[in-house]
Tab-separated table of C-alpha atoms in Angstrom:
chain	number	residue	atom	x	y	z
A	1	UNK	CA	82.674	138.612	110.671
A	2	UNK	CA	79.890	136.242	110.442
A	3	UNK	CA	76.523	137.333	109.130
A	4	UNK	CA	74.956	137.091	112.087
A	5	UNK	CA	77.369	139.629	113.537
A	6	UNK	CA	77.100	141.792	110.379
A	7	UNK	CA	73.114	141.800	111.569
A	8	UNK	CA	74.124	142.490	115.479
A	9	UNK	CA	76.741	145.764	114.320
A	10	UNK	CA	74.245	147.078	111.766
A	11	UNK	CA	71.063	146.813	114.394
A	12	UNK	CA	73.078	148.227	117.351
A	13	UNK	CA	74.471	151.300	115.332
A	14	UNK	CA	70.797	152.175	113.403
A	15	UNK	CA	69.680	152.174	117.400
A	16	UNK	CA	72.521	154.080	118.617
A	17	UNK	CA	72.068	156.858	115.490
A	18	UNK	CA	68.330	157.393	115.771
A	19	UNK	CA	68.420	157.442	119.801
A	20	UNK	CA	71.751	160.042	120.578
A	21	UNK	CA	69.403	163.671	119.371
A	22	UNK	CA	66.761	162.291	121.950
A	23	UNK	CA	69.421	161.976	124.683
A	24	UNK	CA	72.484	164.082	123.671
A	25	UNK	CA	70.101	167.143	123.350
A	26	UNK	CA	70.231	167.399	127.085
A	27	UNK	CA	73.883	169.119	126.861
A	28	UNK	CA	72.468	171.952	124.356
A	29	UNK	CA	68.966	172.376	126.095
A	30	UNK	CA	68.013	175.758	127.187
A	31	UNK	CA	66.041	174.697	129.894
A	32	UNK	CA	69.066	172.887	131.196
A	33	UNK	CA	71.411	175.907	130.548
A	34	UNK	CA	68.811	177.912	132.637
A	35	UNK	CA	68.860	175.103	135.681
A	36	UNK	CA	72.913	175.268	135.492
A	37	UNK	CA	72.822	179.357	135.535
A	38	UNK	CA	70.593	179.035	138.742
A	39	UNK	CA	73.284	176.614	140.160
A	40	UNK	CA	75.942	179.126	140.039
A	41	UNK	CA	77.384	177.690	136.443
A	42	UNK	CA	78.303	179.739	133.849
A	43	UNK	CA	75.502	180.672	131.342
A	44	UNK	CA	75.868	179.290	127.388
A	45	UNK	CA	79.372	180.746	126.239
A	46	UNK	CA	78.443	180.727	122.652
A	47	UNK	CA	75.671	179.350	120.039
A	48	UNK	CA	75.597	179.048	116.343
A	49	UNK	CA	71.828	178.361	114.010
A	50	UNK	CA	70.160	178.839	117.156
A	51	UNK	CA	71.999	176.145	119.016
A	52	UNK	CA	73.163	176.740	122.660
A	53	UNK	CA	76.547	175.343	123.569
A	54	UNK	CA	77.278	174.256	127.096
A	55	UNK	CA	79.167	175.535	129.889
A	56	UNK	CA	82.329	173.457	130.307
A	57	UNK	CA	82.311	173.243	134.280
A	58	UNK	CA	77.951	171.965	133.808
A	59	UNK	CA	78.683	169.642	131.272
A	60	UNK	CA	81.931	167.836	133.206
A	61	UNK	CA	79.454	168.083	136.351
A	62	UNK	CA	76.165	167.470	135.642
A	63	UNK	CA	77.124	164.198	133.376
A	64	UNK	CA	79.462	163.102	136.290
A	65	UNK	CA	76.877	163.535	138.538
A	66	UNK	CA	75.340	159.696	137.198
A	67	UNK	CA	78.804	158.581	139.164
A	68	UNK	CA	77.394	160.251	142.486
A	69	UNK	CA	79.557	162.337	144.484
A	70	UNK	CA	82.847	161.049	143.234
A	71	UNK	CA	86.251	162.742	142.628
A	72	UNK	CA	86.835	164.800	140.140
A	73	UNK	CA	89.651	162.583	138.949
A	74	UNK	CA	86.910	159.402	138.463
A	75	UNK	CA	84.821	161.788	136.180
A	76	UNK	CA	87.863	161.956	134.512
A	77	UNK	CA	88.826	158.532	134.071
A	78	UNK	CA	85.291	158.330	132.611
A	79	UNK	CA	84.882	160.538	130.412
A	80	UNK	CA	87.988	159.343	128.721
A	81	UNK	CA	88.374	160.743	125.706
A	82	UNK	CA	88.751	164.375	127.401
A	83	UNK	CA	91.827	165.491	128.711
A	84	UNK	CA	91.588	165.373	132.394
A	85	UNK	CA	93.657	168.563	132.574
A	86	UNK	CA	90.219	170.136	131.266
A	87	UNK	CA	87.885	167.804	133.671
A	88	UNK	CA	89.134	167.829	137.201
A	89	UNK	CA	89.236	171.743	137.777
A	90	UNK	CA	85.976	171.867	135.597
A	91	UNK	CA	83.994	169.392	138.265
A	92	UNK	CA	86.090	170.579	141.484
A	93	UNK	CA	84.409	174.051	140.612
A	94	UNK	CA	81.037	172.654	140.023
A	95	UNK	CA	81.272	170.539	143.159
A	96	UNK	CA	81.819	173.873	144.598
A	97	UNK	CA	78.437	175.409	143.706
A	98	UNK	CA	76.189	172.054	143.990
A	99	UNK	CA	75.854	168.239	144.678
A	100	UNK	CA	75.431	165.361	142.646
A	101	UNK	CA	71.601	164.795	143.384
A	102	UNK	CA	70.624	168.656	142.584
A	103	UNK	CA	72.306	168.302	139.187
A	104	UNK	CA	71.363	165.209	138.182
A	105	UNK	CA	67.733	165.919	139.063
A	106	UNK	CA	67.885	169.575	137.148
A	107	UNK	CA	69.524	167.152	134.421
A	108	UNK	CA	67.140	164.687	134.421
A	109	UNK	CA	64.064	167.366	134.329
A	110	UNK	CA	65.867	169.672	131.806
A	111	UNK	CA	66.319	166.660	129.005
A	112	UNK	CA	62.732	165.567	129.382
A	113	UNK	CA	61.352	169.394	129.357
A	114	UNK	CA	63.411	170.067	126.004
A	115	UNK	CA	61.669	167.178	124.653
A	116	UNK	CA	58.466	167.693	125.779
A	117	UNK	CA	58.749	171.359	124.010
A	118	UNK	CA	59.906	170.324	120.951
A	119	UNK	CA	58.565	166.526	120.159
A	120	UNK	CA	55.537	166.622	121.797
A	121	UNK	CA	53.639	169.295	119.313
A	122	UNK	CA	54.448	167.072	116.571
A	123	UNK	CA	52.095	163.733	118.955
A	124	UNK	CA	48.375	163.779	118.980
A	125	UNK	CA	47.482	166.625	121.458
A	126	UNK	CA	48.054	165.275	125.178
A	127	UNK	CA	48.232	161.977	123.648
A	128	UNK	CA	51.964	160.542	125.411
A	129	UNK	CA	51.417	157.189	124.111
A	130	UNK	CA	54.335	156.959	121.900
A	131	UNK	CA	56.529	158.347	124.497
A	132	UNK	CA	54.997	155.756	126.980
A	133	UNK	CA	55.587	153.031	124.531
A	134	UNK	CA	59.418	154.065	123.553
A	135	UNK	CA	60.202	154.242	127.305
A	136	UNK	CA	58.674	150.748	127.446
A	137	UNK	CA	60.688	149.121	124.894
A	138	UNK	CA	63.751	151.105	125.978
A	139	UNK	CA	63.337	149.433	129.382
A	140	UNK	CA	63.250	146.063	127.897
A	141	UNK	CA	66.779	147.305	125.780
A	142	UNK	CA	68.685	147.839	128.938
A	143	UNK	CA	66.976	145.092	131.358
A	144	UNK	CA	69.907	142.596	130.488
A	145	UNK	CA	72.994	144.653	130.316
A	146	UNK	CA	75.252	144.235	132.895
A	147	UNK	CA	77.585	147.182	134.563
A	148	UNK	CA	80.961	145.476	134.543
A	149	UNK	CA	83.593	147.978	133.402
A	150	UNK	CA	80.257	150.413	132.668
A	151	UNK	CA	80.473	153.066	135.341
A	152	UNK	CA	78.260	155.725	133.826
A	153	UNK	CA	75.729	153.053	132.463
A	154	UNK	CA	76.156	151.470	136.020
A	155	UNK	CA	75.171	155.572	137.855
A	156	UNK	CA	72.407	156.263	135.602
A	157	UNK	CA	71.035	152.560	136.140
A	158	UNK	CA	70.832	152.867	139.885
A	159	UNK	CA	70.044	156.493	139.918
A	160	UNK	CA	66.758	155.744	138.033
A	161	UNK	CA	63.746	157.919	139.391
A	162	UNK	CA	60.505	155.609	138.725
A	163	UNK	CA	58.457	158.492	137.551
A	164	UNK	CA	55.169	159.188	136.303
A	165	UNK	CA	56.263	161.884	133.970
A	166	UNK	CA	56.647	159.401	130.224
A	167	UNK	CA	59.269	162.097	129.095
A	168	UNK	CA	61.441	162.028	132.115
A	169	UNK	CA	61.096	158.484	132.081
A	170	UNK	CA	62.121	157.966	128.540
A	171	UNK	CA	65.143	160.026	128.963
A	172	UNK	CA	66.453	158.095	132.000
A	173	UNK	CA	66.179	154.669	130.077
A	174	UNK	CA	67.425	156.250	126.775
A	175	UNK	CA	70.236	157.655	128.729
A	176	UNK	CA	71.100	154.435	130.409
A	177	UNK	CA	71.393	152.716	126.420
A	178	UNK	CA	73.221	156.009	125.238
A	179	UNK	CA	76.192	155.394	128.284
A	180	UNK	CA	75.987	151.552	127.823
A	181	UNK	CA	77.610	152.330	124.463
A	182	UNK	CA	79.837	154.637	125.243
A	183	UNK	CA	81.411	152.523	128.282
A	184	UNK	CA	81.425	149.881	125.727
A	185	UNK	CA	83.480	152.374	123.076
A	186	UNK	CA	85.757	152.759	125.098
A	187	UNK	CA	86.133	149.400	126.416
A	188	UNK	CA	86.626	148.768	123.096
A	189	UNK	CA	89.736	151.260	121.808
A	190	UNK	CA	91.190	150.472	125.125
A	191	UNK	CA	91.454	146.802	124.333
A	192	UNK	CA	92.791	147.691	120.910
A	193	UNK	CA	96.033	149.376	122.248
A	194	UNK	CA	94.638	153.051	121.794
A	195	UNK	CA	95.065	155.791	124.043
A	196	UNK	CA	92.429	159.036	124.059
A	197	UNK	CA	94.679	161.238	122.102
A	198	UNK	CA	95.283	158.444	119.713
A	199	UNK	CA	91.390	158.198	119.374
A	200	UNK	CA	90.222	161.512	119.072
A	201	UNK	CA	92.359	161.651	115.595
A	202	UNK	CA	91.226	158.423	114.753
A	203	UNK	CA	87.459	158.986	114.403
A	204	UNK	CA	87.899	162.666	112.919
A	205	UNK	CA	89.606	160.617	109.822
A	206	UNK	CA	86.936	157.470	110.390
A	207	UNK	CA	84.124	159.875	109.851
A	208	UNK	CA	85.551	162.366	107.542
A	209	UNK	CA	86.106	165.555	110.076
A	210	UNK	CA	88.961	167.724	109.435
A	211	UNK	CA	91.851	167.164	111.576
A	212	UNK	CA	91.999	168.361	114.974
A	213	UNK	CA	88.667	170.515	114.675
A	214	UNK	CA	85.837	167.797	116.859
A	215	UNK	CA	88.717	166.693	118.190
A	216	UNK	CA	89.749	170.139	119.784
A	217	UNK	CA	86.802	170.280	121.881
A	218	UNK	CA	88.785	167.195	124.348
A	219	UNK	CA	90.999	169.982	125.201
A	220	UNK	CA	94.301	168.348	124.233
A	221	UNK	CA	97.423	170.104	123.283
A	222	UNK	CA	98.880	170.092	119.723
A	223	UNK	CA	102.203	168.989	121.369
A	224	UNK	CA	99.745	165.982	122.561
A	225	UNK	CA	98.358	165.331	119.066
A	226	UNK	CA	101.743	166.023	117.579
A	227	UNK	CA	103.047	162.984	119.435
A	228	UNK	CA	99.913	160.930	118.961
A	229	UNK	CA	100.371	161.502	115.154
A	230	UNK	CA	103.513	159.903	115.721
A	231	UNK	CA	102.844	156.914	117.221
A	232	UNK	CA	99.577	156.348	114.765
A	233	UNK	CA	102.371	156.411	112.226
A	234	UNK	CA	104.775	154.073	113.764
A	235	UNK	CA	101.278	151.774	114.013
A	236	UNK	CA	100.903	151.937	110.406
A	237	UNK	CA	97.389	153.564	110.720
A	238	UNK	CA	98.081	156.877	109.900
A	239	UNK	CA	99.891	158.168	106.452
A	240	UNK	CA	102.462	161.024	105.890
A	241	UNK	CA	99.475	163.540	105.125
A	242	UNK	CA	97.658	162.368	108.686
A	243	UNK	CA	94.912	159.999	106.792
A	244	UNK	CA	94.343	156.768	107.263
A	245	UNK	CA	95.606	154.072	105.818
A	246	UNK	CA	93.956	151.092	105.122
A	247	UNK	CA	95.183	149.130	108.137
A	248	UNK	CA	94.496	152.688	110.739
A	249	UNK	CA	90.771	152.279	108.590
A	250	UNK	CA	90.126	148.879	109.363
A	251	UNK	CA	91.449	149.177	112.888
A	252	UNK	CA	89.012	152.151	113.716
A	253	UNK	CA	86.044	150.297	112.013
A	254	UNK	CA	86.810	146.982	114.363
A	255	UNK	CA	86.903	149.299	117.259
A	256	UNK	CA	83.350	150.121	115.929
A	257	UNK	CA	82.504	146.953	115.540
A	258	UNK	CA	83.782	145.762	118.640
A	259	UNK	CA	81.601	148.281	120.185
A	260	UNK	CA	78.468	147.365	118.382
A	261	UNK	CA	78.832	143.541	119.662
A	262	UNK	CA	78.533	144.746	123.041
A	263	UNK	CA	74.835	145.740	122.770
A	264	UNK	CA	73.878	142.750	121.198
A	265	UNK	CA	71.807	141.583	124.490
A	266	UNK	CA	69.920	144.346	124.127
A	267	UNK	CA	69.636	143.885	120.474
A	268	UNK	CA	68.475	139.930	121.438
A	269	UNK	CA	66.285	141.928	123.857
A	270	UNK	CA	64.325	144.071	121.469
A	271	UNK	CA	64.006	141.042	118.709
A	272	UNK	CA	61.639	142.756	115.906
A	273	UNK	CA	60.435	145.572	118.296
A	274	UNK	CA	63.978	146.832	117.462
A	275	UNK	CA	61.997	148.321	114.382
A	276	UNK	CA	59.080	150.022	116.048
A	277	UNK	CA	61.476	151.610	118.534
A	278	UNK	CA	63.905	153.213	115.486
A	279	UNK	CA	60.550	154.491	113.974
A	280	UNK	CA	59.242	155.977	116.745
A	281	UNK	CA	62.859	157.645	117.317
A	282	UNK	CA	63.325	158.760	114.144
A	283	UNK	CA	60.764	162.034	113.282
A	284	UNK	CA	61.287	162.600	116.947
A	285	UNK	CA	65.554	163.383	116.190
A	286	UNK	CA	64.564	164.949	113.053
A	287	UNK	CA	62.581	167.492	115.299
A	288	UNK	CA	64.886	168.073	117.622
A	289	UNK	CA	67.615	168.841	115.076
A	290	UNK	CA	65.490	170.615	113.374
A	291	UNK	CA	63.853	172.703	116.561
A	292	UNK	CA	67.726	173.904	117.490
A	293	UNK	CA	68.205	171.243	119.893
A	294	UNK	CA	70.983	168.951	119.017
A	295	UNK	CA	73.840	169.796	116.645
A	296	UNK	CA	74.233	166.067	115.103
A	297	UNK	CA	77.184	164.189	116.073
A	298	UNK	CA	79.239	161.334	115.922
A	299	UNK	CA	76.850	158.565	114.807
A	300	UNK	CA	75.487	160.522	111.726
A	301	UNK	CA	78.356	160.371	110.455
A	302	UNK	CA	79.360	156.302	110.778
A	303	UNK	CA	80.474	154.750	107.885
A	304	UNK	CA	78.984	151.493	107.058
A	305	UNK	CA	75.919	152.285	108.819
């Protein structure tokens, strides 16, 4: 890889890192666990440090909802890492009890109140000019993507509210970036030959997760991972013990990396802004983290970040 690459794969993963707790909190925020409840969802089924897990059917639903009021089997096909065993009864039941505007608009509200509640004692009092300012440069991040092959990126893009609220707004252009790279992920394994099963043990061992524990929550069967173990094998990227070896290591990282190139217009976009943005994002994670509101995921634990 080319230095300048190296540059574009180390700048689009630092963005990715510092913005998922200001985005993924949405899908452990009480206030959006209290907008479900109202919607006929199930409330929390379990929390841990303080930390509300979602409901299964309000996740699938409210997420798919950026797709409009599509099948349940094309939430599935989107949120491919899942098993869509798990997905399609999970959003034909939430389809059930609402639409895609309601829950998208309670999902929209609920990620911006969360941060509002817990980032916004730590600004100036009613001073919103670092929120206005992220938002700003956040727009300017996803102004040149483009939705080919990007469904979710594509729904939240054109189901944009213009709003006057600066947390709302921040949340629907953050979310836009957060779905851009995750479209672009699994663009990414896809092209590589990799199926979800085949994934989900792949990035446990990438990031150092023991086996079949994050990957569990995708609702796959061991008979599933069993065989995916298999073929991993027969790949030469996964050992004896279920490691990786050095080629299944090298494979995951250029699925990483292939992912990473993908943002590089926005990246282009940002120039030495990209900076400003990451400092503004970081204290803000740290609070929510720290405030109960996002467990940390996938992107603290990158290797080579």
């Amino acid at each position: 890889m080319s230095d300048a690459a190296h540059g574009v794969s180390r700048a689009a993963r630092t963005l990715a890192a510092a913005l998922e707790p200001t985005i993924g909190q949405v899908y452990f925020a009480p206030e959006a666990h209290e907008a479900y409840t109202a919607l006929g969802f199930g409330p929390s089924p379990a929390s841990f440090d303080g930390l509300h897990m979602p409901d299964g059917a309000a996740y699938f639903t409210s997420r798919g909802s950026l797709l409009g009021q599509v099948a349940p089997t094309v939430v599935a096909a989107t949120f491919a890492v899942f098993n869509p065993a798990a997905v399609v009864p999970a959003v034909t039941h939430g389809w059930s009890l609402t639409d895609a505007l309601t829950i998208r608009t309670a999902r929209r509200e609920a990620g911006a109140a969360q941060l509002e509640r817990i980032v916004g004692p730590i600004l100036a009092p009613n001073d919103t000019t670092a929120v206005r300012t992220a938002a700003d440069l956040l727009e300017r991040a996803v102004a040149p993507l483009r939705p080919e092959g990007r469904s979710l990126f594509a729904g939240a893009r054109d189901h944009f509210i213009d709003t006057t609220n600066p947390w709302e707004r921040f949340f629907q252009l953050g979310d836009m970036l957060r779905e851009y790279r995750g479209d672009a992920h699994i663009a990414a394994w896809i092209a590589a030959g990799i199926d979800a099963t085949e994934m989900n043990l792949l990035s446990e061992q990438y990031m150092g997760i023991p086996a079949r524990t994050y990957a569990r929550t995708r609702a796959w069967s061991d008979e599933q991972f069993d065989a995916a173990v298999a073929r991993l094998r027969a790949r030469g990227w996964m050992n004896a013990t279920g490691g990786l070896t050095d080629s299944g290591r090298a494979g995951r990282e250029s699925i990483e990396t292939a992912t990473d190139l993908q943002v590089a217009p926005t990246v282009a976009a940002l120039g030495s802004d990209l900076t400003d943005l990451i400092a503004i994002l970081g204290p803000w994670g740290a609070a929510v983290k720290a405030g109960h509101g996002y467990p940390g995921g996938a992107a603290d634990l990158w290797p080579n970040r």
